[in-house]
Amino acid sequence: MSFTFDSDTKERVRAATDIVDLIGNRLELRRQGRNYVALCPWHTDRRPSLQVNPERQIWKCWVCDIGGDAYNFVMQDEGLTFPEALRKLAERAGINIEQPTSAGAAKWRASSDQKAALYKVMNWASELYHQYLLAPDTGAVARQYLEDRGITVDSIHKFKIGMSPDSWSYLLDRCLQEGFSASLLEAAGLVKSRERGGHYDFFRQRVIFPIHDRDQRTIALGGRILPGSEEKAKYINSPETKLFSKSQQLYGLDHANLPIRQTKHVIVMEGYTDVIFAHQCGITNAVAVLGTALGAAHLKILKHYCDQVILLLDGDEAGQRRSDEVLELFLGAQVDVRVLSLPDGLDPADYLKSFGGEKLKELIARSVDALEFKMRRVSTGFDPLLDTHRANAAVEEMIALLAKVPNSGLLSHESFKMRQDQILNRLARQFGIAESSLRERLSSLRQKQTRFVRPEPEVRATAPANRLLRPGDLSPLERELLELIIVSPLVAPIALERVQAEWLECDAARQMLNAYQELEFAGHSLHFDDVLIALEDPSLKSLLVILHEQANAKLSFTRETAESRLRMLTFRMGEQQDVVRRQRQVLELQSSKLSEEDELNVLTDVIRQARLRQGLEEQNPATSESASGMSENGQPSPH
């Protein structure tokens, strides 16, 4: 266990972050007594099960069995590490923090300050273009274009659509009075430098579509030429900047992230207007790529939000080919991807204008598995029994695609293995080839690929990726031990001294005990609030909050003191260790590998321990009951 940032820094940022305000910006909170409740975004929630406690500054979801503080929420919501969450909350609160090591701290601060300035200038430019569009005397051409395209006024406001005038210096003429330099605008991708000196506006005479990050901050702009414009490129995006990388951003995700989490699937389109139309028609889990193919970085973002990706392709041939480009990517990442190709060469916006949202939802519900989509593409348009050349090419294409997933992937993705078996069976029947021959070919291709793949270096971790530690993982005795330590800081040091980590079977219990032991050794306070701040592992934070809530609930019907509970608990845990030791000693005696003298010593120790245990039980019969106040099935025993 290690703590990267000092507790003073973490507490300063946490104290400046109101958890109600933080979560309220993501979810719709409703007051319930002294707490707030909301629909949990991580499961299908019809009755609010996520609870926010403003006094303790913690949250929890009873159904997901997770919880924590402000750091946990950001980590869970956006898939961030603890340092990333700390810096994000510090930036939100206007607090400058240094890297935990002095080397490079000044450089990090300078970079952070520059990003803050870039966010500011991007928001300024976006709002300027938005107001230009809305002004009666300036934005008529763009408003008419949007109206002709079917984009509503509500959508204009929701997506902050704007307009850039036919001017080489519209932003440049206004930036100095706002305190922005031309070099800052250039760093933001808003202007470009001239060869002979000076700058000019990058966006001119275009409809402007602001691109936002998940916090709804403007990070880039997209521009579409207006009718009558002399600009050559129909669409342009901001260049790559410190804020914007088109391969790592998705248009509309700032509006779609909550619907995506709730529905557990996302619809990926290809254009701004496609997404805007989808949202207008009630399909609010739609996003779009930004002038690039769907890539691994996009996939990493989407996997955090949902289980299934639906790729909505234009009905033209180019759209069909794009399905091949991304299919290998999805197979390698083992994501459930489905493909929908629109009829009659239509793009999503055109389809929605012609048929409406309900019809598109019906098509989406009938979208097919990506492997099935590929199977239909390679086997359509010829007779496989007559055109053997195309048949062999089609079979080889499918087998090569399946081989992209190694054997190790099959072990960790049972559903893909089932789909593979179905495809192989279909290929055998449709193309008249023995299934055993197809499997041999598939195995051969996988072996060839394995020989040329450099093994990834082993990465050791304290807990499996994406595996939350949960109270249900604990045995009754382990749960009771941790609850006592968490709610009784006065007896916690005694428990930490008496109990050894190797006594615990559950990894979650060992990690929590080790964390407390490290904090206690460093002289750190063991009160709940202080430990919650000190911990950086999201799983341990979540486990701490859930156990704290359960332990406090148990105090209402437990009449025993913490000292008494600890005394009986450690007796029972020691008793369990005696059983383990006796079993080991018996096995040693049975192994016939000990000398006569060693056998006699082991046997004497077994008898001595048995007599000692019998004497203790006669002196303290209460220890025959569950020392933790828990029955063997984990339920409270009456006292």
XYZ file of C-alpha atoms in Angstrom:
639
model
C 0.000 0.000 0.000
C 1.340 3.415 -0.889
C -0.018 6.941 -0.583
C 1.132 9.157 -3.458
C -0.146 12.516 -2.207
C 0.060 13.884 1.323
C -3.154 14.035 3.322
C -3.050 17.841 3.647
C -3.251 18.212 -0.159
C -6.050 15.663 -0.455
C -8.002 17.206 2.410
C -7.606 20.735 0.986
C -9.079 19.640 -2.343
C -11.830 17.570 -0.717
C -12.817 20.431 1.599
C -13.163 22.732 -1.418
C -15.442 20.230 -3.184
C -19.071 19.997 -2.151
C -20.120 16.453 -3.032
C -23.755 17.504 -3.517
C -22.700 20.111 -6.061
C -20.293 17.676 -7.743
C -22.780 14.843 -8.133
C -25.626 17.269 -8.805
C -23.813 18.435 -11.939
C -23.989 14.843 -13.237
C -27.231 13.513 -11.806
C -30.611 14.900 -10.829
C -30.568 14.946 -7.015
C -33.685 15.016 -4.859
C -33.769 15.876 -1.169
C -34.779 12.992 1.111
C -34.573 13.827 4.790
C -31.026 14.882 5.640
C -29.621 13.241 2.512
C -30.052 13.425 -1.257
C -30.973 10.595 -3.608
C -30.615 10.046 -7.349
C -31.009 7.340 -9.948
C -27.752 5.420 -10.066
C -26.070 5.771 -13.493
C -24.289 2.408 -13.253
C -27.307 0.135 -13.288
C -30.892 0.311 -14.559
C -32.397 2.219 -11.663
C -36.134 2.949 -11.469
C -36.207 3.877 -7.792
C -33.368 6.140 -6.619
C -30.780 3.926 -4.935
C -27.783 6.271 -4.976
C -27.635 8.231 -1.732
C -25.514 11.324 -1.013
C -24.724 12.327 2.561
C -23.811 16.055 2.643
C -22.698 15.941 6.295
C -20.154 13.158 5.814
C -19.480 14.153 2.174
C -19.898 10.547 1.009
C -22.143 8.670 -1.409
C -23.193 5.070 -1.902
C -25.406 2.918 -4.086
C -27.117 0.122 -2.179
C -27.741 -1.938 -5.305
C -24.240 -1.702 -6.824
C -22.760 -2.076 -3.302
C -20.250 0.705 -3.946
C -19.634 4.111 -2.451
C -16.979 6.596 -1.423
C -16.140 10.269 -1.405
C -15.781 12.925 -4.109
C -12.616 11.274 -5.422
C -14.367 7.913 -5.746
C -17.261 9.405 -7.648
C -15.051 11.021 -10.269
C -12.930 7.856 -10.584
C -16.012 5.656 -10.965
C -17.813 8.076 -13.277
C -14.959 8.818 -15.662
C -12.593 5.873 -15.266
C -9.768 8.002 -13.833
C -6.871 7.081 -11.564
C -6.602 8.740 -8.161
C -3.958 11.301 -9.263
C -6.122 12.203 -12.276
C -9.202 12.603 -10.070
C -7.260 14.710 -7.566
C -5.983 17.048 -10.268
C -9.417 17.277 -11.861
C -11.074 18.256 -8.575
C -8.218 20.631 -7.738
C -8.632 22.362 -11.091
C -12.394 22.524 -10.545
C -11.842 24.160 -7.152
C -9.144 26.538 -8.445
C -6.425 24.949 -6.290
C -2.872 24.618 -7.617
C -1.224 21.373 -6.542
C 2.273 20.176 -7.245
C 3.395 16.791 -8.385
C 4.244 14.548 -5.401
C 7.922 14.794 -6.373
C 9.697 18.142 -6.725
C 11.291 17.263 -10.062
C 9.154 18.604 -12.882
C 6.682 20.345 -10.546
C 7.242 23.776 -12.112
C 6.762 22.341 -15.592
C 3.550 20.624 -14.506
C 2.186 23.871 -13.005
C 3.007 25.791 -16.164
C 1.228 23.187 -18.278
C -1.792 23.271 -15.959
C -1.956 27.081 -16.123
C -1.760 27.007 -19.928
C -4.595 24.496 -20.149
C -6.734 26.689 -17.899
C -6.081 29.633 -20.239
C -6.942 27.489 -23.277
C -10.256 26.414 -21.734
C -11.052 30.044 -21.052
C -10.308 31.276 -24.561
C -12.163 28.352 -26.177
C -15.288 29.049 -24.122
C -15.015 32.736 -25.046
C -14.733 32.025 -28.783
C -17.561 29.472 -28.712
C -19.890 31.905 -26.944
C -18.902 34.702 -29.336
C -19.801 32.592 -32.367
C -23.022 31.413 -30.675
C -24.180 34.982 -30.017
C -23.249 35.977 -33.590
C -25.605 33.263 -34.872
C -28.432 34.351 -32.567
C -28.135 38.082 -33.322
C -30.926 39.186 -35.747
C -28.620 41.333 -37.870
C -25.716 38.874 -38.265
C -26.795 35.225 -38.165
C -29.702 35.082 -40.623
C -27.839 33.034 -43.263
C -26.734 30.350 -40.789
C -30.123 30.235 -39.050
C -31.830 29.722 -42.404
C -29.398 26.946 -43.299
C -30.039 25.168 -39.990
C -33.790 25.573 -40.382
C -33.598 24.097 -43.901
C -31.683 21.163 -42.465
C -34.394 20.634 -39.847
C -32.325 21.638 -36.811
C -34.537 23.253 -34.191
C -33.924 26.350 -32.086
C -33.790 24.141 -28.972
C -30.956 22.154 -30.534
C -29.120 25.359 -31.435
C -29.138 26.301 -27.756
C -28.477 22.772 -26.458
C -25.406 22.200 -28.644
C -24.337 25.888 -28.558
C -24.223 26.060 -32.362
C -22.689 29.265 -33.712
C -21.566 31.061 -36.860
C -18.256 32.553 -37.940
C -18.519 35.633 -40.188
C -16.769 36.107 -43.521
C -13.825 37.870 -41.898
C -10.103 37.182 -41.594
C -9.840 38.849 -38.175
C -13.170 38.612 -36.332
C -11.610 36.933 -33.271
C -8.315 38.773 -33.559
C -10.059 42.148 -33.488
C -11.745 41.267 -30.191
C -9.209 39.141 -28.326
C -6.978 41.908 -26.957
C -9.828 43.735 -25.231
C -10.655 40.442 -23.492
C -7.062 39.995 -22.372
C -6.210 37.182 -24.798
C -3.092 37.237 -26.966
C -2.882 36.124 -30.586
C -0.380 33.444 -29.542
C -2.939 32.002 -27.097
C -5.566 31.897 -29.869
C -3.044 30.126 -32.075
C -2.318 27.568 -29.337
C -6.077 26.953 -29.110
C -6.344 26.393 -32.873
C -8.557 29.456 -33.399
C -6.144 31.399 -35.603
C -3.185 30.532 -37.827
C 0.051 32.432 -38.420
C 0.852 34.099 -41.735
C 4.147 33.450 -43.503
C 4.857 37.206 -43.611
C 3.910 37.722 -39.979
C 0.637 38.219 -38.155
C -2.347 35.863 -37.872
C -5.730 35.179 -39.463
C -8.931 33.500 -38.221
C -9.042 29.759 -38.889
C -12.864 29.581 -39.106
C -14.564 31.885 -41.611
C -18.137 31.927 -42.966
C -19.094 28.607 -41.392
C -21.684 27.099 -39.099
C -19.755 26.382 -35.905
C -20.302 23.186 -33.913
C -18.477 23.420 -30.539
C -16.872 20.175 -29.365
C -17.046 19.668 -25.609
C -15.357 17.317 -23.199
C -17.298 15.318 -20.617
C -17.329 18.354 -18.289
C -19.008 20.432 -21.031
C -15.898 22.574 -21.492
C -15.253 23.688 -25.076
C -12.073 22.021 -26.324
C -12.393 22.446 -30.117
C -14.661 23.639 -32.899
C -16.031 22.063 -36.042
C -17.095 24.180 -38.993
C -19.360 23.505 -41.978
C -19.325 25.895 -44.954
C -22.385 28.045 -45.566
C -24.132 28.296 -48.932
C -22.230 30.721 -51.184
C -18.957 30.366 -49.290
C -15.758 30.221 -51.345
C -14.054 27.943 -48.812
C -13.024 24.625 -50.381
C -13.245 22.176 -47.478
C -16.842 21.302 -46.630
C -16.026 20.389 -43.016
C -13.020 21.360 -40.907
C -12.137 20.687 -37.263
C -9.755 22.479 -34.952
C -6.175 21.249 -35.254
C -4.680 19.078 -32.498
C -4.013 21.120 -29.341
C -3.252 20.512 -25.672
C -7.019 20.211 -25.161
C -8.065 18.365 -28.291
C -7.106 15.104 -29.945
C -9.714 13.982 -32.461
C -8.811 10.321 -31.983
C -9.729 10.590 -28.285
C -12.924 12.634 -28.413
C -16.513 11.954 -29.430
C -18.989 14.625 -30.447
C -22.058 14.776 -28.204
C -20.630 12.698 -25.356
C -21.213 15.570 -22.925
C -24.971 15.188 -23.524
C -25.038 11.435 -24.148
C -22.928 10.063 -21.286
C -25.808 9.662 -18.805
C -28.239 8.048 -21.316
C -25.410 5.728 -22.415
C -24.788 4.602 -18.840
C -28.495 4.057 -18.263
C -29.178 2.102 -21.473
C -25.793 0.306 -21.383
C -25.301 0.890 -25.106
C -24.124 3.676 -27.384
C -24.912 4.509 -31.017
C -21.891 5.773 -32.932
C -22.603 7.947 -35.972
C -20.397 9.888 -38.371
C -21.460 13.535 -38.326
C -22.500 16.452 -36.110
C -25.915 16.826 -37.690
C -26.550 13.082 -37.396
C -26.090 13.306 -33.627
C -28.131 16.507 -33.310
C -31.018 14.958 -35.258
C -30.831 11.790 -33.160
C -31.098 13.793 -29.932
C -33.985 15.819 -31.391
C -35.796 12.526 -32.079
C -35.267 11.111 -28.589
C -32.213 8.962 -29.371
C -30.040 10.613 -26.734
C -27.346 7.938 -26.457
C -25.847 8.908 -29.843
C -22.323 10.250 -30.406
C -20.142 10.838 -33.470
C -16.491 10.455 -34.392
C -14.647 13.602 -35.415
C -13.352 13.173 -38.926
C -11.503 9.969 -38.123
C -12.260 6.267 -37.908
C -13.424 4.804 -34.626
C -10.208 3.848 -32.837
C -8.821 2.180 -29.740
C -8.930 5.396 -27.675
C -12.620 5.884 -28.510
C -13.273 2.309 -27.527
C -11.543 2.741 -24.189
C -13.835 5.677 -23.398
C -17.003 3.870 -24.476
C -16.172 0.659 -22.583
C -16.278 2.660 -19.382
C -19.838 3.784 -20.089
C -21.565 0.776 -21.626
C -21.523 -2.901 -22.591
C -22.565 -2.624 -26.222
C -21.615 -0.406 -29.164
C -23.926 -0.019 -32.168
C -22.165 1.275 -35.254
C -24.666 3.156 -37.415
C -23.317 3.264 -40.969
C -24.362 5.297 -43.968
C -26.049 3.112 -46.544
C -23.472 3.852 -49.271
C -20.529 1.621 -50.196
C -18.080 3.780 -48.262
C -20.118 3.201 -45.128
C -20.036 -0.548 -45.695
C -16.252 -0.533 -46.081
C -15.852 1.349 -42.815
C -17.404 -1.585 -40.992
C -14.429 -3.725 -42.061
C -11.987 -1.109 -40.772
C -13.304 -1.194 -37.219
C -14.314 -4.841 -36.918
C -10.807 -6.077 -36.116
C -10.499 -3.360 -33.490
C -13.651 -4.526 -31.713
C -12.625 -8.178 -31.876
C -9.249 -7.420 -30.369
C -10.859 -5.483 -27.534
C -13.572 -8.148 -27.115
C -16.422 -5.649 -27.097
C -19.988 -6.503 -28.028
C -20.450 -4.530 -31.247
C -23.468 -4.526 -33.492
C -23.745 -2.975 -36.953
C -26.677 -1.242 -38.602
C -26.501 -0.220 -42.247
C -29.207 2.222 -43.293
C -31.246 1.453 -46.430
C -31.214 3.293 -49.771
C -27.849 4.957 -49.210
C -29.273 7.311 -46.542
C -27.279 8.900 -43.750
C -28.838 9.025 -40.234
C -29.982 12.654 -40.518
C -31.757 12.004 -43.827
C -33.351 8.833 -42.490
C -34.607 10.601 -39.374
C -36.098 13.446 -41.411
C -37.898 10.971 -43.680
C -39.040 8.314 -41.198
C -38.623 9.689 -37.661
C -37.006 8.454 -34.463
C -39.321 5.525 -33.727
C -38.544 3.857 -37.064
C -34.813 4.252 -36.466
C -35.193 2.772 -32.977
C -36.873 -0.252 -34.565
C -33.915 -0.656 -36.944
C -31.458 -0.274 -34.074
C -33.263 -3.028 -32.159
C -32.730 -5.304 -35.169
C -29.033 -4.450 -35.614
C -26.899 -7.540 -36.044
C -23.775 -8.828 -34.391
C -20.675 -7.527 -36.199
C -19.543 -11.037 -37.133
C -22.953 -11.746 -38.587
C -22.816 -8.482 -40.532
C -19.428 -9.472 -41.945
C -20.694 -12.963 -42.752
C -23.571 -11.538 -44.781
C -21.246 -9.181 -46.655
C -18.750 -11.836 -47.743
C -21.380 -14.409 -48.749
C -23.802 -12.181 -50.680
C -24.011 -11.891 -54.466
C -22.758 -15.286 -55.635
C -23.450 -19.020 -55.447
C -20.783 -20.518 -53.154
C -21.168 -23.953 -54.737
C -20.541 -22.631 -58.277
C -18.133 -19.717 -57.816
C -15.448 -21.600 -55.875
C -12.862 -18.817 -56.175
C -15.074 -16.227 -54.420
C -16.235 -18.881 -51.979
C -12.657 -19.721 -50.933
C -11.833 -16.009 -50.611
C -14.913 -15.443 -48.443
C -14.108 -18.377 -46.151
C -10.479 -17.304 -45.815
C -11.564 -13.744 -44.977
C -13.864 -14.948 -42.193
C -11.305 -17.390 -40.770
C -8.598 -14.711 -40.802
C -10.941 -12.372 -38.960
C -11.766 -14.937 -36.263
C -8.050 -15.636 -35.828
C -7.528 -12.050 -34.649
C -8.817 -13.193 -31.275
C -6.162 -15.427 -29.648
C -6.943 -18.577 -27.679
C -6.406 -16.646 -24.438
C -9.220 -14.329 -25.515
C -11.604 -17.257 -25.864
C -11.004 -18.236 -22.253
C -11.915 -14.756 -21.007
C -14.817 -14.146 -23.396
C -17.218 -17.069 -23.429
C -19.828 -15.257 -25.536
C -17.321 -14.739 -28.359
C -16.430 -18.423 -28.277
C -20.105 -19.271 -28.769
C -20.356 -16.828 -31.695
C -17.224 -18.317 -33.220
C -18.716 -21.812 -33.038
C -21.897 -20.569 -34.705
C -19.956 -18.879 -37.525
C -17.833 -21.969 -38.155
C -20.950 -24.108 -38.310
C -22.574 -21.640 -40.742
C -19.479 -21.555 -42.947
C -19.340 -25.345 -43.067
C -22.998 -25.638 -44.122
C -23.098 -22.692 -46.516
C -19.831 -23.406 -48.323
C -19.837 -27.205 -48.131
C -16.597 -27.502 -46.123
C -16.043 -29.863 -43.197
C -16.154 -27.945 -39.913
C -13.070 -29.853 -38.720
C -11.103 -28.450 -41.674
C -12.186 -24.911 -40.797
C -11.109 -25.398 -37.183
C -7.717 -26.712 -38.277
C -7.207 -23.677 -40.506
C -8.277 -21.332 -37.702
C -5.906 -23.012 -35.252
C -3.053 -22.770 -37.752
C -3.593 -19.032 -38.290
C -3.751 -18.379 -34.541
C -0.490 -20.245 -33.978
C 1.243 -18.195 -36.695
C 0.027 -14.954 -35.165
C 1.128 -16.028 -31.695
C 4.702 -16.653 -32.904
C 5.018 -13.076 -34.110
C 3.397 -11.363 -31.142
C 5.816 -9.964 -28.600
C 4.561 -10.810 -25.113
C 3.434 -7.886 -23.023
C 5.495 -7.267 -19.871
C 3.841 -8.532 -16.718
C 2.228 -5.769 -14.715
C 1.720 -6.459 -11.046
C -1.258 -4.873 -9.383
C -2.698 -4.852 -5.894
C -6.115 -5.813 -7.229
C -7.445 -7.098 -10.562
C -8.412 -4.350 -13.011
C -12.048 -3.280 -12.815
C -12.569 -5.584 -9.821
C -14.174 -3.744 -6.926
C -13.623 -5.105 -3.431
C -17.004 -5.760 -1.850
C -18.200 -6.575 1.701
C -19.727 -9.783 0.345
C -16.199 -11.052 -0.308
C -15.467 -11.069 3.433
C -16.055 -13.864 5.905
C -18.177 -12.953 8.980
C -15.083 -12.732 11.182
C -13.194 -10.595 8.669
C -16.179 -8.279 8.301
C -16.524 -7.923 12.078
C -12.806 -7.173 12.455
C -12.842 -4.406 9.847
C -16.080 -2.914 11.174
C -14.567 -2.702 14.662
C -11.419 -1.036 13.354
C -13.429 1.437 11.256
C -15.977 2.599 13.876
C -13.801 2.218 16.994
C -10.572 4.170 16.457
C -9.641 3.737 20.137
C -9.530 -0.067 19.943
C -8.252 -0.132 16.353
C -4.539 -0.025 17.365
C -5.095 -3.006 19.677
C -6.751 -4.969 16.863
C -3.956 -4.068 14.458
C -1.400 -5.350 16.957
C -3.213 -8.625 17.695
C -4.310 -9.657 14.189
C -1.869 -10.634 11.480
C -2.677 -10.072 7.803
C -1.867 -13.700 6.934
C -4.738 -14.802 9.169
C -7.172 -13.319 6.645
C -8.237 -15.307 3.594
C -9.964 -12.543 1.593
C -7.743 -10.231 -0.440
C -10.064 -7.302 0.304
C -9.660 -7.820 4.065
C -5.873 -8.110 3.802
C -5.606 -4.931 1.736
C -7.751 -2.953 4.177
C -5.853 -4.276 7.217
C -2.497 -3.499 5.565
C -3.691 0.036 4.772
C -4.701 0.637 8.396
C -1.446 -0.847 9.677
C 0.581 1.419 7.406
C -1.385 4.491 8.486
C -1.059 3.544 12.166
C 2.699 2.956 11.826
C 3.065 6.422 10.224
C 1.223 8.021 13.161
C -1.820 8.836 11.040
C -5.255 9.335 12.600
C -7.457 6.247 12.322
C -10.761 8.124 12.450
C -13.027 7.305 9.512
C -12.890 10.724 7.806
C -9.092 10.839 8.001
C -8.667 7.312 6.658
C -11.115 8.001 3.821
C -8.994 10.964 2.750
C -5.720 9.030 3.073
C -6.814 6.049 0.960
C -6.305 6.425 -2.777
C -7.420 3.019 -4.068
C -11.080 3.421 -5.215
C -11.958 -0.127 -4.183
C -10.687 0.399 -0.648
C -12.489 3.741 -0.410
C -15.730 2.112 -1.513
C -15.286 -0.821 0.876
C -14.520 1.567 3.741
C -17.730 3.575 3.201
C -19.984 0.526 2.889
C -18.500 -1.156 5.990
C -18.766 2.105 7.924
C -22.480 2.372 7.136
C -23.134 -1.264 8.049
C -21.095 -1.049 11.263
C -22.993 2.024 12.455
C -26.300 0.301 11.729
C -25.182 -2.688 13.817
C -24.352 -0.464 16.815
C -28.081 0.200 17.326
C -28.765 -3.407 18.393
C -25.368 -4.524 19.768
C -25.058 -3.940 23.530
C -21.492 -5.241 23.894
C -18.602 -2.810 24.134
C -16.036 -2.584 21.345
C -13.367 -3.979 23.719
C -15.511 -7.025 24.532
C -16.287 -7.672 20.892
C -12.617 -7.375 19.983
C -11.565 -9.762 22.785
C -13.977 -12.467 21.657
C -13.225 -11.846 17.987
C -9.469 -12.230 18.368
C -10.040 -15.369 20.439
C -12.082 -16.909 17.631
C -9.566 -15.859 14.973
C -6.727 -17.291 17.038
C -8.804 -20.436 17.480
C -9.130 -20.741 13.696
C -5.379 -20.396 13.320
C -4.903 -23.179 15.896
C -7.135 -25.429 13.797
C -5.087 -24.679 10.711
C -1.855 -25.357 12.586
C -3.157 -28.641 14.014
C -4.236 -29.780 10.553
C -0.783 -28.963 9.238
C 0.814 -30.869 12.119
C -1.367 -33.926 11.476
C -0.359 -33.887 7.824
C 3.287 -33.721 8.899
C 2.782 -36.727 11.155
C 1.103 -38.640 8.340
C 3.788 -37.797 5.812
C 6.347 -40.177 7.455
C 9.060 -37.627 6.616
C 9.785 -36.626 10.225
C 12.334 -38.236 12.512
C 11.075 -40.054 15.614
C 12.147 -37.102 17.787
C 10.344 -34.567 15.565
C 7.210 -36.738 15.500
C 7.210 -36.877 19.302
C 7.615 -33.079 19.562
C 4.772 -32.437 17.104
C 2.471 -34.917 18.866
C 3.243 -33.371 22.263
C 2.430 -29.905 20.914
C -0.906 -31.101 19.468
C -1.926 -32.583 22.849
C -0.771 -29.482 24.761
C -2.771 -27.156 22.493
C -5.895 -29.318 22.824
C -5.696 -29.236 26.643
C -5.067 -25.476 26.637
C -8.085 -24.883 24.399
C -10.302 -27.050 26.617
C -9.215 -25.133 29.711
C -9.924 -21.751 28.099
C -13.400 -22.842 27.035
C -14.204 -24.011 30.594
C -13.054 -20.624 31.964
C -14.931 -18.578 29.318
C -17.919 -20.488 27.897
C -19.041 -17.349 25.989
C -16.317 -18.030 23.477
C -18.210 -21.061 22.247
C -20.629 -18.613 20.640
C -19.687 -16.344 17.774
C -17.244 -13.861 19.212
C -18.183 -11.295 16.675
C -21.846 -11.215 17.524
C -22.415 -12.975 14.229
C -23.780 -16.408 13.476
C -21.926 -18.628 11.018
C -24.098 -17.422 8.147
C -23.103 -13.824 8.796
C -26.373 -12.718 10.490
C -26.383 -10.831 13.831
C -26.754 -13.016 16.914
C -29.081 -11.745 19.665
C -27.466 -10.337 22.795
